[in-house]
Each structure stands twice: as structure tokens, then as C-alpha cells.
Short mmCIF file of C-alpha atoms in Angstrom, two decimals:
data_model
loop_
_atom_site.label_atom_id
_atom_site.label_comp_id
_atom_site.label_asym_id
_atom_site.label_seq_id
_atom_site.Cartn_x
_atom_site.Cartn_y
_atom_site.Cartn_z
CA MET M 28 0.00 -0.08 -0.09
CA ARG M 29 1.40 3.32 -1.00
CA ALA M 30 0.89 6.77 0.71
CA ALA M 31 -0.17 9.68 -1.01
CA ALA M 32 3.05 12.02 -1.85
CA TRP M 33 3.12 15.23 -0.46
CA PRO M 34 3.28 18.07 -2.84
CA VAL M 35 5.60 20.76 -1.73
CA LEU M 36 5.75 23.78 -3.54
CA ALA M 37 2.12 23.85 -3.80
CA PHE M 38 2.03 22.40 -0.12
CA ASP M 39 -1.19 23.60 1.27
CA LEU M 40 -0.18 24.37 4.97
CA ALA M 41 -3.35 26.19 5.58
CA ALA M 42 -5.21 23.08 5.03
CA MET M 43 -3.09 21.34 7.23
CA ALA M 44 -3.38 23.72 10.07
CA LEU M 45 -7.12 23.49 9.71
CA ALA M 46 -6.86 19.96 9.98
CA ALA M 47 -4.71 20.18 13.00
CA HIS M 48 -7.38 22.08 14.85
CA ALA M 49 -10.48 20.01 13.65
CA GLY M 50 -12.25 17.95 16.21
CA GLU M 51 -10.70 14.50 16.80
CA ALA M 52 -13.35 12.73 18.66
CA ARG M 53 -14.00 9.23 17.72
CA PRO M 54 -17.36 7.76 17.45
CA ALA M 55 -18.42 5.15 20.39
CA GLY M 56 -18.84 2.30 17.91
CA PRO M 57 -15.16 2.36 16.61
CA GLN M 58 -13.89 2.92 20.08
CA ALA M 59 -15.52 -0.29 21.31
CA ALA M 60 -14.36 -2.29 18.53
CA GLU M 61 -10.85 -1.04 19.09
CA GLY M 62 -11.07 -1.86 22.73
CA ALA M 63 -12.03 -5.42 21.81
CA PHE M 64 -9.30 -5.67 19.16
CA ILE M 65 -6.67 -4.46 22.08
CA GLU M 66 -7.91 -7.38 24.25
CA ARG M 67 -7.41 -9.78 21.57
CA LEU M 68 -3.83 -8.42 21.07
CA ARG M 69 -3.10 -8.67 24.77
CA ARG M 70 -4.13 -12.43 24.41
CA ARG M 71 -1.83 -12.49 21.73
CA ASP M 72 -4.62 -13.93 19.37
CA PRO M 73 -2.70 -14.90 16.05
CA ALA M 74 -5.56 -13.59 13.86
CA ALA M 75 -5.61 -10.06 15.47
CA TRP M 76 -1.62 -9.98 15.42
CA ARG M 77 -2.04 -10.74 11.66
CA GLU M 78 -4.41 -8.08 11.11
CA LEU M 79 -2.20 -5.57 13.05
CA PHE M 80 0.71 -6.57 11.01
CA GLU M 81 -1.11 -6.10 7.59
CA ARG M 82 -2.52 -2.86 8.99
CA GLU M 83 0.19 -1.11 10.37
CA MET M 84 3.64 -2.75 9.10
CA PRO M 85 3.67 -0.12 6.15
CA ALA M 86 3.52 2.71 8.34
CA ILE M 87 5.88 1.32 10.73
CA TYR M 88 8.38 0.72 8.03
CA ARG M 89 7.97 4.12 6.74
CA TYR M 90 8.45 5.82 10.18
CA ALA M 91 11.90 3.66 10.53
CA LEU M 92 12.97 4.67 6.95
CA SER M 93 12.41 8.21 7.80
CA ARG M 94 14.75 8.29 10.84
CA ALA M 95 17.06 5.47 9.98
CA GLY M 96 17.61 6.58 6.24
CA SER M 97 18.47 2.97 5.12
CA ALA M 98 16.04 0.49 3.90
CA ALA M 99 17.71 -2.48 4.98
CA ASP M 100 17.96 -0.90 8.33
CA ALA M 101 14.45 0.09 8.29
CA GLU M 102 13.23 -3.41 7.48
CA ASP M 103 15.09 -4.80 10.51
CA LEU M 104 13.82 -2.25 12.72
CA ALA M 105 10.42 -2.60 11.76
CA GLY M 106 10.57 -6.32 12.31
CA LEU M 107 12.02 -5.72 15.74
CA VAL M 108 9.03 -3.28 16.57
CA PHE M 109 6.69 -5.99 16.18
CA GLU M 110 9.10 -8.45 17.92
CA GLN M 111 9.04 -6.25 20.85
CA ALA M 112 5.18 -5.52 20.61
CA TRP M 113 4.61 -9.48 20.73
CA LYS M 114 6.97 -9.83 23.59
CA HIS M 115 5.29 -7.02 25.81
CA ALA M 116 1.73 -7.61 24.63
CA ASP M 117 0.53 -7.86 28.34
CA ARG M 118 1.56 -4.22 28.92
CA LEU M 119 -0.92 -2.99 26.17
CA GLU M 120 -3.63 -0.95 27.66
CA ASP M 121 -6.85 0.40 26.46
CA ARG M 122 -6.56 4.06 26.70
CA GLY M 123 -8.96 5.04 24.08
CA LEU M 124 -6.58 5.10 21.41
CA PRO M 125 -5.77 2.72 18.35
CA ALA M 126 -3.24 0.25 19.04
CA ARG M 127 -0.87 1.88 16.31
CA ALA M 128 -0.14 4.75 18.93
CA TRP M 129 1.39 1.95 21.10
CA LEU M 130 3.31 0.57 17.89
CA PHE M 131 4.63 3.91 17.03
CA GLY M 132 5.77 4.41 20.75
CA ILE M 133 7.71 1.20 20.64
CA ALA M 134 9.02 2.25 17.10
CA ARG M 135 10.40 5.55 18.62
CA HIS M 136 12.27 3.82 21.34
CA VAL M 137 13.65 0.93 18.99
CA VAL M 138 14.87 3.64 16.46
CA ALA M 139 16.33 5.72 19.22
CA GLU M 140 18.23 2.87 20.48
CA HIS M 141 19.49 1.83 17.02
CA ARG M 142 20.86 5.43 16.51
CA ARG M 143 22.44 5.62 19.81
CA LYS M 144 24.47 2.18 19.27
CA LEU M 145 25.54 2.96 15.88
CA PHE M 146 26.41 6.78 15.67
CA ARG M 147 25.49 10.09 16.80
CA GLN M 148 24.21 12.27 14.37
CA PRO M 149 21.45 14.98 13.59
CA PRO M 150 18.00 13.56 12.85
CA MET M 151 17.60 12.60 9.16
CA LEU M 152 14.53 12.23 6.84
CA ALA M 153 14.81 9.57 4.00
CA LEU M 154 13.25 11.05 0.74
CA GLU M 155 11.78 7.62 0.21
CA ALA M 156 9.88 8.03 3.30
CA PHE M 157 7.86 10.59 1.38
CA ASP M 158 6.86 7.94 -1.22
CA GLY M 159 7.53 9.87 -4.07
CA ALA M 160 9.62 7.54 -6.13
CA ASP M 161 7.28 7.64 -9.09
CA ALA M 162 6.36 10.95 -9.17
CA GLY M 163 8.72 12.22 -11.92
CA LEU M 164 11.40 14.70 -11.87
CA GLU M 165 9.18 17.86 -10.74
CA GLY M 166 7.43 15.80 -8.08
CA ARG M 167 10.90 14.33 -6.93
CA ALA M 168 12.16 17.87 -6.33
CA GLU M 169 8.98 19.04 -4.77
CA GLN M 170 9.35 16.06 -2.13
CA LEU M 171 13.14 16.48 -1.86
CA ALA M 172 12.44 20.24 -0.99
CA LEU M 173 9.69 19.32 1.70
CA ALA M 174 12.07 16.57 3.26
CA GLN M 175 14.89 19.21 3.34
CA ALA M 176 12.46 21.67 5.07
CA VAL M 177 11.37 19.18 7.60
CA ALA M 178 14.82 18.14 8.24
CA ALA M 179 15.69 21.85 9.03
CA LEU M 180 13.12 22.10 11.89
CA LYS M 181 14.06 21.54 15.50
CA ARG M 182 14.06 17.77 16.20
CA GLU M 183 10.78 17.75 18.45
CA ASP M 184 9.08 19.94 15.91
CA ALA M 185 10.04 17.59 12.92
CA GLU M 186 8.95 14.60 14.87
CA VAL M 187 5.43 16.14 15.36
CA ILE M 188 5.23 16.93 11.64
CA THR M 189 6.15 13.60 10.61
CA LEU M 190 3.83 11.72 12.99
CA ARG M 191 0.94 13.93 12.40
CA PHE M 192 1.10 14.34 8.38
CA LEU M 193 3.54 11.78 7.18
CA HIS M 194 2.21 8.81 9.19
CA GLY M 195 -1.51 10.12 9.97
CA LEU M 196 -1.51 10.03 13.69
CA SER M 197 -4.02 12.01 15.68
CA VAL M 198 -3.02 14.63 18.07
CA ALA M 199 -3.79 12.34 20.79
CA GLU M 200 -1.92 9.46 19.33
CA ALA M 201 1.03 11.65 18.62
CA ALA M 202 0.99 12.90 22.20
CA ASP M 203 0.88 9.19 23.61
CA VAL M 204 3.96 8.31 21.17
CA LEU M 205 6.06 11.41 22.27
CA ARG M 206 5.02 10.78 25.94
CA THR M 207 3.65 14.69 26.30
CA THR M 208 0.59 16.31 26.28
CA GLU M 209 -2.07 17.30 23.43
CA ASP M 210 -1.34 20.85 23.96
CA ALA M 211 2.37 20.43 23.69
CA VAL M 212 1.81 18.60 20.36
CA LYS M 213 -0.59 21.38 19.07
CA SER M 214 2.15 24.12 20.31
CA ARG M 215 5.01 22.18 18.35
CA GLN M 216 2.94 21.72 15.60
CA TRP M 217 1.68 25.23 15.07
CA ARG M 218 5.59 26.39 15.32
CA ALA M 219 6.50 23.77 12.82
CA LEU M 220 4.12 24.80 10.37
CA ARG M 221 4.93 28.43 10.63
CA LYS M 222 8.56 27.49 10.08
CA LEU M 223 7.86 25.40 6.96
CA ARG M 224 5.77 28.17 5.51
CA GLU M 225 8.96 30.44 5.78
CA LEU M 226 11.25 27.60 4.52
CA LEU M 227 9.19 26.54 1.53
CA GLY M 228 8.34 30.23 0.74
CA GLU M 229 12.01 30.88 0.53
CA GLY M 230 12.76 27.79 -1.54
CA ARG M 231 10.62 29.10 -4.34
CA GLY M 232 12.97 31.77 -5.35
CA ALA M 233 12.13 35.31 -7.00
CA GLY M 234 11.30 33.74 -10.21
CA ALA M 235 9.28 30.93 -9.23
CA PRO M 236 5.55 31.18 -9.86
CA ALA M 237 3.22 31.70 -6.73
#
């Protein structure tokens, strides 16, 4: 499954900001269904884990790729995320959030450990994580501009942007992954979107079309 590529020079940050402040309440029905699903995961029900893997593995892989920068490392790290999740399934709690928030929390820890063991360097963003390999030269350049702009953000702001808009997590889910408050996520997101507007605006150049 391929995620939609982000257009950059025509990047609609206003729409992103609007989505950021939209209500994130989940209907009672889906919440109850997710609660039952989480209980099945806690019991290590094979069918539930197969469903979780098929549903979330592409997103976990893209997250690992965006932080590790290597497709081979990303595959290994994504596999390790699910290995750790299975091992600690009894720690999974129903807090009113989808199981993917728990998975991304594990992924964040696994990737951080990987980076600490191998090397120390600034946060990186792999262009492939923006899924623009078949977007053509113009689209590729736009995604490169976006990846460079996000990489220029402060680490905590870049994390919020990638979790929210590249990986599609809600404010509540991102807060759970980052172990912070929803207000803190919203604040970082607002700051990051403002900085992205500046960076992408500068990237157009004087002769570029508006």
C-alpha cells in the first residue's frame, strides 16, 4: 500500500493547520471495536496480530525509514518493533487510542536505541519515506524540498510533523507516542507549520511562480 506523496511547492499548509485544529473525537462504535481488538492483542490472538501487522507494518516501516535513512535498516527495525510488541503484549492498555499509537511508541524507542548504538548525528529524513519514487522529476524535486525543510526543523518539531502528517497520527496518538500532552503537540505543530511556510516560501526563489 502506498501513501499519497506530499506536494511541496504547492504545499497547502493552511489546510494542514485547519486539519490540525479539527475535532478528533472518535465515534463510540469504533472505540468499542478497537477496545475489543486491543484485548485480543493482549491475549496474543494470532488473527488479531496478523491483522495488526498487515494494517500497520507499512506505516511502521516508513517511520523507521524516515529516521534511519536505510531501507535495509528500516526493514530490520520494523521487524524488531513487532517482535518487541509481541513480547510485551501484556503491557498494552486500552486508553481510548488505536493500537498503532502503542506501536509507534515502541518504534520511537527502537529507532532511538539503534541510532545511539551505531552513531551520533542530527535527525535525518529519508526521501523515500515521502513515497515519491514515481512522481517524476518535478514531483521528486518537490518532495526533496519538503524533506529538506522538515529536516531543518528542531528535532521535536520535525517529529510532530512526521507523526501527524506523514504517518497520519491524531493529536492524541502523537502525544501518546511522544509521551507529552496534546497541548504540547499542538504548540510544536503550530510552530513547525509556521517555520515550514517560511522555509518553503524561501525555496521558491524570486522567479518561481506563486
